[in-house]
Amino acid sequence: MDIEKDYIKLIFGLKLKQVRTQKNLSLFGLAKLTNLSKSYLNEIEKGKKYPKTDKILLLCEHLDVSYDQMVSLKLDNNLAPIGEILKSGILKEIPLELFGIQEADLIDIIANAPAKVNAFISTIIEIAQHYNLSRESFFLAALRSYQEAHNNYFEDLEDKVISFSKSFQINLEAKVSIEELEAILKEEYDYKIKEIAFSEQEALGDLRSIYVPKSKTLLLSTELDAPQKAFILAKEIAYNYLKISDRLLTFSWIKFDNFDQVLHNFYASYFAGALLLPRQLIVNKINDFLNNEKPNPEEFVALIESFEVSPESFYQRLTNLLPKDFHLKNLFFLRMSHKIGSDKYLIKKELHITNQQEPHANETNEHYCRRWVSVKTIDEAINQNKSHFFDAQISSYAHSGNEYLVFSSATKDPFVENCIRSISVGILITPAMKKKFKFIEGKPLVKRIVGVTCETCDVKDCFERAAPPVALENKRRHENTDVVVQQFINQYS
């Protein structure tokens, strides 16, 4: 589709409809005045057709509006935000078809109720500005929604990994070696692989790899550990095997040109995770772990380390397989980051399967609950100076009564100085879940009453509280005011 032509047609259609309605004319009435068919006028207003000059002059004559005004791309103030959205091409960037939406449907909605759509778009823009949402945040939110809509399990990618393993004679019941991954890239895809000390360039300090398309050269940081290196190599294989050319060139990524690159990065990451953590092998090992009535933390750490991947890769893989193979769809994933010496704990990544589970990120600079095991593992990793600190707890949310079994691992961030990150997966505790996790009732597991943020938390005598419950107090004050107002209304009715 030609974006510029589509934009011109849609703007003309919006203006025609606006002028027609201002004149209190129906489509039938305008058709009768101009001797143009009602269906033809309807298609113009919906941005599907652009009339020829003689037809525009005819419309201008009967609507008492100038030709220049009608063909101008300038919209009235009340429709200006719609024009900005359409002109920006944002609708072209988001793959609406992923969500079963056709762009024509959105155009119909805009054309049928432009004033209401304008109000809605203005609201979205204001919210985005208020919370300082970037284009990156918007695209990542769209990606999360796509993952959540599929329970973060993609059968086609799982099948591609199996097909790949058969084609390249990879044994998915054993660990794939770095040497094997490198050999596939070099011999099958003509890669050159070179290790560079990125840390010597301050601007490259946070990067782990750079791909140079022209020479098919993969530059790797010399500071990568084995799990990180294996994951990057597996991702490069994914880009090639899946025939993805529109892709990101750095890891971690620093910029993108369109939403497809963000989506393709996810596809490649999913493929890499499924290759390094084969589905059946993971399922078997988790079943063995669950059959243990009194597992200890060391056993779970050993389970993670048996795959020689990062804790984040392992936890990410859990979010693929727990919903599919264990029918545990009410779960969340969190990556939390903490700079040593600061009082802030930031959620850098989150995922919620089936619905918005607790906890969740907020953009209002509130303090996340210090009773979360996600925070505890970070603090203990610092206090005990451990490279990997693991813990688990039952988190019982005070305001909802929901309880989650939460596993959390904290490790040093190798690419951010003095930074510790924790990766957590929480599973909603239900009768069906308890049948699978038989150890849930065991004494070693600690149950803690928790909140989402200190500012909204009702937990009394909380020694870990980092801020007073001001948001909760404001809410209660407004509720109390409303009760008194209703009493006066009833008294004087």
CSV table of C-alpha atoms in Angstrom, one decimal, residues 28-469:
chain,number,residue,atom,x,y,z
A,28,PHE,CA,-28.7,9.9,1.0
A,29,GLY,CA,-29.3,13.6,0.9
A,30,LEU,CA,-25.8,14.4,-0.5
A,31,ALA,CA,-26.2,11.7,-3.1
A,32,LYS,CA,-29.5,13.3,-4.2
A,33,LEU,CA,-28.0,16.8,-4.4
A,34,THR,CA,-24.9,15.8,-6.4
A,35,ASN,CA,-26.3,12.9,-8.5
A,36,LEU,CA,-23.4,10.8,-7.1
A,37,SER,CA,-24.3,7.3,-5.8
A,38,LYS,CA,-24.5,6.8,-2.1
A,39,SER,CA,-22.1,3.9,-2.2
A,40,TYR,CA,-19.5,6.0,-4.1
A,41,LEU,CA,-19.8,8.8,-1.5
A,42,ASN,CA,-19.5,6.2,1.3
A,43,GLU,CA,-16.3,4.8,-0.1
A,44,ILE,CA,-14.9,8.3,-0.4
A,45,GLU,CA,-15.7,9.0,3.3
A,46,LYS,CA,-14.1,5.8,4.4
A,47,GLY,CA,-10.8,6.7,2.6
A,48,LYS,CA,-11.2,4.0,0.0
A,49,LYS,CA,-11.6,6.3,-3.1
A,50,TYR,CA,-10.3,9.7,-4.0
A,51,PRO,CA,-12.7,11.7,-6.4
A,52,LYS,CA,-11.5,13.3,-9.6
A,53,THR,CA,-11.3,17.1,-9.8
A,54,ASP,CA,-14.8,17.5,-11.4
A,55,LYS,CA,-16.4,15.4,-8.6
A,56,ILE,CA,-14.6,17.5,-5.9
A,57,LEU,CA,-15.8,20.7,-7.6
A,58,LEU,CA,-19.4,19.3,-7.6
A,59,LEU,CA,-19.2,18.4,-3.9
A,60,CYS,CA,-17.7,21.8,-3.0
A,61,GLU,CA,-20.6,23.6,-4.9
A,62,HIS,CA,-23.3,21.8,-3.0
A,63,LEU,CA,-21.6,21.9,0.4
A,64,ASP,CA,-20.7,25.6,0.0
A,65,VAL,CA,-17.0,25.0,0.8
A,66,SER,CA,-13.9,26.1,-1.2
A,67,TYR,CA,-12.0,23.7,-3.3
A,68,ASP,CA,-8.7,24.6,-1.6
A,69,GLN,CA,-10.2,23.9,1.8
A,70,MET,CA,-11.4,20.4,0.7
A,71,VAL,CA,-8.1,19.3,-0.9
A,72,SER,CA,-5.9,20.7,1.9
A,73,LEU,CA,-4.3,18.1,4.1
A,74,LYS,CA,-4.7,20.3,7.1
A,75,LEU,CA,-7.4,19.1,9.5
A,76,ASP,CA,-9.4,21.2,12.0
A,77,ASN,CA,-8.1,21.3,15.5
A,78,ASN,CA,-10.6,18.7,16.7
A,79,LEU,CA,-9.3,16.1,14.2
A,80,ALA,CA,-5.6,17.1,14.2
A,81,PRO,CA,-4.4,14.2,16.5
A,82,ILE,CA,-5.9,11.7,14.1
A,83,GLY,CA,-4.0,13.3,11.2
A,84,GLU,CA,-0.8,13.0,13.2
A,85,ILE,CA,-1.3,9.3,13.9
A,86,LEU,CA,-2.2,8.6,10.3
A,87,LYS,CA,0.7,10.6,8.9
A,88,SER,CA,3.2,9.0,11.3
A,89,GLY,CA,2.6,5.7,9.7
A,90,ILE,CA,2.4,4.0,13.1
A,91,LEU,CA,-0.4,1.8,11.9
A,92,LYS,CA,1.9,0.5,9.2
A,93,GLU,CA,4.6,-0.3,11.8
A,94,ILE,CA,2.5,-2.6,14.0
A,95,PRO,CA,1.6,-6.0,12.5
A,96,LEU,CA,-2.0,-5.7,13.2
A,97,GLU,CA,-2.7,-9.1,11.6
A,98,LEU,CA,-0.9,-10.8,14.5
A,99,PHE,CA,-3.9,-9.8,16.6
A,100,GLY,CA,-6.5,-10.6,13.9
A,101,ILE,CA,-7.0,-6.9,13.0
A,102,GLN,CA,-7.2,-5.5,9.5
A,103,GLU,CA,-6.1,-2.0,8.9
A,104,ALA,CA,-9.2,-1.4,6.9
A,105,ASP,CA,-11.2,-2.1,10.1
A,106,LEU,CA,-9.4,0.6,12.0
A,107,ILE,CA,-9.9,3.1,9.1
A,108,ASP,CA,-13.6,2.3,9.2
A,109,ILE,CA,-13.8,3.0,12.9
A,110,ILE,CA,-11.9,6.3,12.4
A,111,ALA,CA,-14.2,7.3,9.5
A,112,ASN,CA,-17.4,6.4,11.3
A,113,ALA,CA,-16.7,8.2,14.6
A,114,PRO,CA,-13.8,10.6,14.0
A,115,ALA,CA,-14.6,12.8,17.0
A,116,LYS,CA,-14.7,9.9,19.5
A,117,VAL,CA,-11.7,8.3,18.0
A,118,ASN,CA,-9.9,11.6,18.2
A,119,ALA,CA,-10.7,11.8,21.9
A,120,PHE,CA,-9.5,8.3,22.4
A,121,ILE,CA,-6.2,8.9,20.6
A,122,SER,CA,-5.7,12.2,22.5
A,123,THR,CA,-6.1,10.3,25.7
A,124,ILE,CA,-3.6,7.6,24.7
A,125,ILE,CA,-1.1,10.3,23.7
A,126,GLU,CA,-1.6,12.1,27.0
A,127,ILE,CA,-1.1,8.9,29.0
A,128,ALA,CA,2.0,8.1,27.0
A,129,GLN,CA,3.4,11.6,27.7
A,130,HIS,CA,2.5,11.5,31.4
A,131,TYR,CA,4.2,8.2,31.9
A,132,ASN,CA,7.1,9.0,29.5
A,133,LEU,CA,6.3,6.0,27.3
A,134,SER,CA,8.8,5.6,24.4
A,135,ARG,CA,8.3,4.0,21.0
A,136,GLU,CA,10.4,1.2,22.4
A,137,SER,CA,8.0,0.7,25.4
A,138,PHE,CA,5.0,0.8,23.1
A,139,PHE,CA,6.4,-1.9,20.8
A,140,LEU,CA,7.6,-4.1,23.7
A,141,ALA,CA,4.1,-3.8,25.3
A,142,ALA,CA,2.6,-5.0,21.9
A,143,LEU,CA,5.1,-7.9,21.9
A,144,ARG,CA,4.1,-8.9,25.4
A,145,SER,CA,0.5,-8.9,24.5
A,146,TYR,CA,1.3,-11.1,21.5
A,147,GLN,CA,3.1,-13.6,23.7
A,148,GLU,CA,0.4,-13.6,26.4
A,149,ALA,CA,-2.3,-14.1,23.8
A,150,HIS,CA,-0.5,-17.4,22.8
A,151,ASN,CA,0.4,-18.4,26.4
A,152,ASN,CA,3.9,-17.7,25.4
A,153,TYR,CA,4.1,-21.1,23.6
A,154,PHE,CA,4.7,-21.2,19.8
A,155,GLU,CA,4.2,-24.7,18.3
A,156,ASP,CA,5.6,-23.7,14.9
A,157,LEU,CA,8.9,-22.6,16.5
A,158,GLU,CA,9.1,-25.7,18.6
A,159,ASP,CA,8.6,-27.8,15.4
A,160,LYS,CA,11.3,-25.7,13.6
A,161,VAL,CA,13.8,-26.7,16.3
A,162,ILE,CA,13.0,-30.4,15.9
A,163,SER,CA,13.3,-30.1,12.1
A,164,PHE,CA,16.6,-28.3,12.5
A,165,SER,CA,17.9,-30.9,14.9
A,166,LYS,CA,17.1,-33.7,12.4
A,167,SER,CA,18.6,-31.8,9.5
A,168,PHE,CA,21.9,-31.0,11.3
A,169,GLN,CA,21.9,-34.2,13.3
A,170,ILE,CA,21.7,-32.4,16.7
A,171,ASN,CA,20.9,-34.7,19.7
A,172,LEU,CA,18.2,-32.9,21.6
A,173,GLU,CA,18.7,-35.3,24.5
A,174,ALA,CA,22.2,-34.0,25.2
A,175,LYS,CA,23.8,-30.6,25.6
A,176,VAL,CA,24.6,-28.7,22.4
A,177,SER,CA,28.2,-27.6,22.5
A,178,ILE,CA,29.6,-24.2,21.7
A,179,GLU,CA,31.9,-25.8,19.2
A,180,GLU,CA,29.0,-27.4,17.4
A,181,LEU,CA,27.1,-24.1,17.2
A,182,GLU,CA,30.2,-22.3,15.9
A,183,ALA,CA,30.8,-25.0,13.3
A,184,ILE,CA,27.2,-24.8,12.0
A,185,LEU,CA,27.5,-21.0,11.6
A,186,LYS,CA,30.9,-21.2,9.9
A,187,GLU,CA,30.4,-24.2,7.7
A,188,GLU,CA,26.7,-23.9,6.8
A,189,TYR,CA,26.2,-20.2,6.8
A,190,ASP,CA,29.7,-18.9,6.0
A,191,TYR,CA,30.1,-16.9,9.2
A,192,LYS,CA,33.3,-15.3,10.4
A,193,ILE,CA,33.4,-15.2,14.2
A,194,LYS,CA,35.8,-12.8,16.0
A,195,GLU,CA,36.2,-12.0,19.7
A,196,ILE,CA,36.6,-8.3,20.6
A,197,ALA,CA,37.3,-6.5,23.9
A,198,PHE,CA,34.2,-4.3,23.8
A,199,SER,CA,35.0,-3.0,27.3
A,200,GLU,CA,37.9,-1.1,25.8
A,201,GLN,CA,35.4,1.1,24.0
A,202,GLU,CA,33.2,2.9,26.6
A,203,ALA,CA,30.3,3.2,24.2
A,204,LEU,CA,30.3,-0.6,23.6
A,205,GLY,CA,30.5,-1.6,27.3
A,206,ASP,CA,26.9,-2.9,27.5
A,207,LEU,CA,27.0,-4.9,24.2
A,208,ARG,CA,27.6,-8.6,24.0
A,209,SER,CA,27.7,-9.0,20.2
A,210,ILE,CA,27.6,-7.1,16.9
A,211,TYR,CA,26.6,-8.7,13.6
A,212,VAL,CA,28.1,-7.2,10.4
A,213,PRO,CA,25.7,-8.3,7.5
A,214,LYS,CA,28.0,-7.4,4.6
A,215,SER,CA,30.8,-9.7,5.6
A,216,LYS,CA,28.7,-12.1,7.7
A,217,THR,CA,31.0,-11.4,10.6
A,218,LEU,CA,29.8,-12.0,14.2
A,219,LEU,CA,31.8,-9.9,16.8
A,220,LEU,CA,31.6,-11.3,20.3
A,221,SER,CA,32.6,-9.7,23.5
A,222,THR,CA,35.6,-11.3,25.2
A,223,GLU,CA,33.8,-11.0,28.5
A,224,LEU,CA,31.0,-13.5,27.5
A,225,ASP,CA,30.6,-16.5,29.7
A,226,ALA,CA,29.8,-19.9,28.1
A,227,PRO,CA,26.0,-19.7,28.5
A,228,GLN,CA,25.8,-16.2,27.0
A,229,LYS,CA,28.0,-17.2,24.1
A,230,ALA,CA,25.9,-20.3,23.4
A,231,PHE,CA,22.7,-18.3,23.4
A,232,ILE,CA,24.1,-15.7,21.0
A,233,LEU,CA,25.3,-18.4,18.6
A,234,ALA,CA,22.0,-20.2,18.8
A,235,LYS,CA,20.2,-16.9,18.0
A,236,GLU,CA,22.4,-16.4,14.9
A,237,ILE,CA,21.6,-19.9,13.7
A,238,ALA,CA,17.9,-19.1,14.3
A,239,TYR,CA,18.0,-16.0,12.1
A,240,ASN,CA,19.6,-18.0,9.3
A,241,TYR,CA,17.5,-21.2,9.6
A,242,LEU,CA,14.2,-19.2,9.9
A,243,LYS,CA,15.4,-17.1,6.9
A,244,ILE,CA,15.0,-13.8,8.8
A,245,SER,CA,16.8,-10.9,7.1
A,246,ASP,CA,15.0,-7.9,8.7
A,247,ARG,CA,16.8,-8.2,12.1
A,248,LEU,CA,18.5,-6.4,14.9
A,249,LEU,CA,22.3,-6.2,14.6
A,250,THR,CA,23.4,-5.9,18.2
A,251,PHE,CA,22.8,-7.8,21.4
A,252,SER,CA,21.6,-6.3,23.7
A,253,TRP,CA,19.8,-4.3,21.1
A,254,ILE,CA,20.2,-0.5,21.0
A,255,LYS,CA,17.9,0.5,18.2
A,256,PHE,CA,15.3,-0.8,15.8
A,257,ASP,CA,13.8,0.4,12.6
A,258,ASN,CA,10.3,-1.2,12.8
A,259,PHE,CA,8.2,-3.6,14.9
A,260,ASP,CA,9.1,-6.6,12.7
A,261,GLN,CA,12.7,-6.4,13.9
A,262,VAL,CA,11.5,-6.6,17.6
A,263,LEU,CA,9.2,-9.5,16.7
A,264,HIS,CA,12.0,-11.3,14.7
A,265,ASN,CA,14.3,-10.8,17.7
A,266,PHE,CA,11.7,-12.6,19.8
A,267,TYR,CA,11.4,-15.5,17.3
A,268,ALA,CA,15.2,-16.0,17.2
A,269,SER,CA,15.4,-15.9,21.0
A,270,TYR,CA,12.6,-18.4,21.3
A,271,PHE,CA,14.3,-20.7,18.8
A,272,ALA,CA,17.6,-20.4,20.7
A,273,GLY,CA,15.9,-21.2,24.0
A,274,ALA,CA,14.2,-24.2,22.6
A,275,LEU,CA,17.4,-25.5,21.1
A,276,LEU,CA,19.5,-25.0,24.2
A,277,LEU,CA,16.7,-26.2,26.5
A,278,PRO,CA,14.9,-29.0,24.6
A,279,ARG,CA,11.3,-29.3,25.5
A,280,GLN,CA,11.1,-33.0,26.4
A,281,LEU,CA,14.4,-32.9,28.3
A,282,ILE,CA,13.1,-30.0,30.4
A,283,VAL,CA,9.7,-31.6,31.0
A,284,ASN,CA,11.3,-34.8,32.2
A,285,LYS,CA,13.7,-33.0,34.6
A,286,ILE,CA,10.9,-30.8,36.0
A,287,ASN,CA,8.8,-33.9,36.6
A,288,ASP,CA,11.7,-35.6,38.5
A,289,PHE,CA,12.0,-32.4,40.6
A,290,LEU,CA,8.2,-32.3,41.3
A,291,ASN,CA,8.2,-36.0,42.4
A,292,ASN,CA,10.5,-35.1,45.2
A,293,GLU,CA,8.3,-34.4,48.3
A,294,LYS,CA,11.0,-32.4,50.1
A,295,PRO,CA,13.2,-30.7,47.5
A,296,ASN,CA,15.9,-28.3,48.7
A,297,PRO,CA,17.1,-25.1,47.1
A,298,GLU,CA,20.3,-26.7,46.0
A,299,GLU,CA,18.4,-29.2,43.9
A,300,PHE,CA,16.7,-26.4,41.9
A,301,VAL,CA,20.0,-24.6,41.3
A,302,ALA,CA,21.5,-27.9,40.2
A,303,LEU,CA,18.5,-28.4,37.8
A,304,ILE,CA,19.2,-25.0,36.2
A,305,GLU,CA,23.0,-25.5,36.1
A,306,SER,CA,22.6,-29.0,34.5
A,307,PHE,CA,21.7,-27.2,31.2
A,308,GLU,CA,24.7,-24.8,31.3
A,309,VAL,CA,22.4,-21.8,30.4
A,310,SER,CA,21.9,-18.6,32.3
A,311,PRO,CA,19.1,-18.5,35.0
A,312,GLU,CA,17.2,-16.1,32.8
A,313,SER,CA,17.2,-18.4,29.8
A,314,PHE,CA,16.0,-21.2,32.1
A,315,TYR,CA,13.2,-19.2,33.7
A,316,GLN,CA,12.1,-17.9,30.2
A,317,ARG,CA,11.9,-21.4,29.0
A,318,LEU,CA,9.7,-22.3,32.0
A,319,THR,CA,7.2,-19.7,30.8
A,320,ASN,CA,6.9,-21.6,27.5
A,321,LEU,CA,6.5,-25.0,29.0
A,322,LEU,CA,4.6,-24.6,32.3
A,323,PRO,CA,1.4,-23.5,30.5
A,324,LYS,CA,1.7,-26.1,27.7
A,325,ASP,CA,3.0,-29.2,29.4
A,326,PHE,CA,1.9,-28.7,33.0
A,327,HIS,CA,-1.3,-26.7,32.4
A,328,LEU,CA,-0.2,-24.0,34.7
A,329,LYS,CA,-1.3,-20.9,32.8
A,330,ASN,CA,-1.6,-18.4,35.6
A,331,LEU,CA,2.0,-17.3,36.1
A,332,PHE,CA,4.3,-14.3,35.8
A,333,PHE,CA,7.9,-13.7,34.9
A,334,LEU,CA,10.0,-10.8,36.3
A,335,ARG,CA,13.5,-9.5,35.7
A,336,MET,CA,14.4,-7.0,38.4
A,337,SER,CA,17.5,-4.9,38.5
A,338,HIS,CA,19.3,-3.2,41.4
A,339,LYS,CA,22.3,-0.9,41.5
A,340,ILE,CA,24.4,-1.7,44.6
A,341,GLY,CA,24.2,1.2,47.0
A,342,SER,CA,20.9,2.6,45.7
A,343,ASP,CA,17.4,2.2,47.2
A,344,LYS,CA,15.7,1.4,43.9
A,345,TYR,CA,14.7,-2.0,42.6
A,346,LEU,CA,13.5,-1.7,39.0
A,347,ILE,CA,11.4,-4.2,36.9
A,348,LYS,CA,13.2,-4.4,33.6
A,349,LYS,CA,11.1,-7.1,32.0
A,350,GLU,CA,7.8,-8.8,32.8
A,351,LEU,CA,5.3,-11.3,31.3
A,352,HIS,CA,1.9,-12.3,32.5
A,353,ILE,CA,0.2,-15.5,31.2
A,354,THR,CA,-3.6,-15.6,30.9
A,355,ASN,CA,-4.2,-12.2,32.7
A,356,GLN,CA,-2.4,-9.5,34.7
A,357,GLN,CA,-1.0,-11.5,37.5
A,358,GLU,CA,0.6,-10.0,40.6
A,359,PRO,CA,3.1,-8.4,40.9
A,360,HIS,CA,3.4,-6.0,37.9
A,361,ALA,CA,5.5,-3.0,36.9
A,362,ASN,CA,4.3,0.6,37.3
A,363,GLU,CA,5.6,3.8,35.8
A,364,THR,CA,4.9,6.0,38.7
A,365,ASN,CA,8.2,5.6,40.6
A,366,GLU,CA,6.5,3.8,43.5
A,367,HIS,CA,8.6,1.4,45.6
A,368,TYR,CA,8.1,-2.2,44.9
A,369,CYS,CA,7.3,-4.4,47.9
A,370,ARG,CA,10.5,-5.3,49.8
A,371,ARG,CA,8.9,-8.6,50.9
A,372,TRP,CA,9.1,-10.0,47.4
A,373,VAL,CA,11.5,-12.9,47.1
A,374,SER,CA,12.8,-11.1,43.9
A,375,VAL,CA,14.1,-8.4,46.2
A,376,LYS,CA,15.3,-10.8,48.9
A,377,THR,CA,17.5,-12.8,46.5
A,378,ILE,CA,19.2,-9.6,45.3
A,379,ASP,CA,19.9,-8.5,48.8
A,380,GLU,CA,21.3,-12.0,49.8
A,381,ALA,CA,23.4,-12.2,46.7
A,382,ILE,CA,25.0,-8.9,47.7
A,383,ASN,CA,25.3,-9.8,51.4
A,384,GLN,CA,26.7,-13.3,50.8
A,385,ASN,CA,28.7,-12.3,47.7
A,386,LYS,CA,27.3,-15.2,45.8
A,387,SER,CA,27.4,-15.5,42.0
A,388,HIS,CA,24.0,-17.2,42.0
A,389,PHE,CA,21.6,-17.0,45.0
A,390,PHE,CA,18.4,-18.9,44.8
A,391,ASP,CA,15.3,-18.9,47.0
A,392,ALA,CA,11.6,-19.6,46.9
A,393,GLN,CA,8.6,-18.5,48.9
A,394,ILE,CA,4.8,-18.4,48.9
A,395,SER,CA,3.7,-14.8,48.4
A,396,SER,CA,0.3,-14.0,49.7
A,397,TYR,CA,-1.1,-10.7,48.4
A,398,ALA,CA,-2.8,-8.8,51.1
A,399,HIS,CA,-5.4,-6.9,48.9
A,400,SER,CA,-6.5,-9.8,46.7
A,401,GLY,CA,-5.9,-13.0,48.7
A,402,ASN,CA,-4.0,-14.5,45.7
A,403,GLU,CA,-1.1,-16.7,46.6
A,404,TYR,CA,1.9,-17.6,44.3
A,405,LEU,CA,4.7,-20.0,44.6
A,406,VAL,CA,7.7,-17.9,43.4
A,407,PHE,CA,11.1,-19.1,42.4
A,408,SER,CA,13.8,-16.5,42.2
A,409,SER,CA,17.5,-16.5,41.2
A,410,ALA,CA,19.8,-13.5,41.6
A,411,THR,CA,23.1,-13.1,39.7
A,412,LYS,CA,25.6,-10.3,39.0
A,413,ASP,CA,24.9,-8.4,35.8
A,414,PRO,CA,28.1,-9.0,33.8
A,415,PHE,CA,27.6,-5.9,31.6
A,416,VAL,CA,26.5,-3.3,34.2
A,417,GLU,CA,29.0,-2.5,36.9
A,418,ASN,CA,27.8,-3.0,40.5
A,419,CYS,CA,24.4,-4.2,39.4
A,420,ILE,CA,22.5,-7.3,40.6
A,421,ARG,CA,19.5,-8.7,38.8
A,422,SER,CA,17.0,-11.3,39.9
A,423,ILE,CA,14.9,-13.5,37.6
A,424,SER,CA,11.6,-14.8,39.0
A,425,VAL,CA,8.7,-17.0,38.0
A,426,GLY,CA,5.5,-17.0,40.1
A,427,ILE,CA,2.8,-19.6,39.8
A,428,LEU,CA,-0.7,-19.0,41.1
A,429,ILE,CA,-1.5,-21.5,43.8
A,430,THR,CA,-4.7,-23.4,43.0
A,431,PRO,CA,-6.0,-26.9,44.0
A,432,ALA,CA,-4.8,-28.2,40.6
A,433,MET,CA,-1.4,-26.6,41.0
A,434,LYS,CA,-1.0,-28.2,44.5
A,435,LYS,CA,-1.5,-31.7,43.0
A,436,LYS,CA,1.6,-31.1,40.8
A,437,PHE,CA,3.7,-29.3,43.4
A,438,LYS,CA,3.2,-31.8,46.3
A,439,PHE,CA,5.9,-30.1,48.4
A,440,ILE,CA,3.8,-26.8,48.5
A,441,GLU,CA,2.6,-27.6,52.0
A,442,GLY,CA,6.1,-28.4,53.3
A,443,LYS,CA,7.6,-26.5,56.2
A,444,PRO,CA,10.7,-25.3,54.4
A,445,LEU,CA,8.6,-23.0,52.2
A,446,VAL,CA,8.1,-19.6,53.9
A,447,LYS,CA,4.8,-17.8,53.3
A,448,ARG,CA,4.9,-14.0,53.4
A,449,ILE,CA,2.2,-11.4,53.2
A,450,VAL,CA,3.2,-9.0,50.4
A,451,GLY,CA,1.9,-6.1,48.4
A,452,VAL,CA,2.6,-4.6,45.0
A,453,THR,CA,4.1,-1.3,46.0
A,454,CYS,CA,4.7,0.3,49.4
A,455,GLU,CA,2.5,3.2,48.4
A,456,THR,CA,-0.5,1.0,47.8
A,457,CYS,CA,0.1,-1.7,50.5
A,458,ASP,CA,-2.1,-2.3,53.5
A,459,VAL,CA,0.3,-4.6,55.4
A,460,LYS,CA,0.6,-3.4,59.0
A,461,ASP,CA,3.8,-3.2,61.0
A,462,CYS,CA,5.9,-3.8,57.9
A,463,PHE,CA,9.6,-3.4,58.9
A,464,GLU,CA,10.7,-3.6,55.3
A,465,ARG,CA,8.4,-0.7,54.1
A,466,ALA,CA,10.4,1.8,52.0
A,467,ALA,CA,7.6,4.4,51.7
A,468,PRO,CA,4.3,5.2,53.5
A,469,PRO,CA,1.0,4.0,51.9
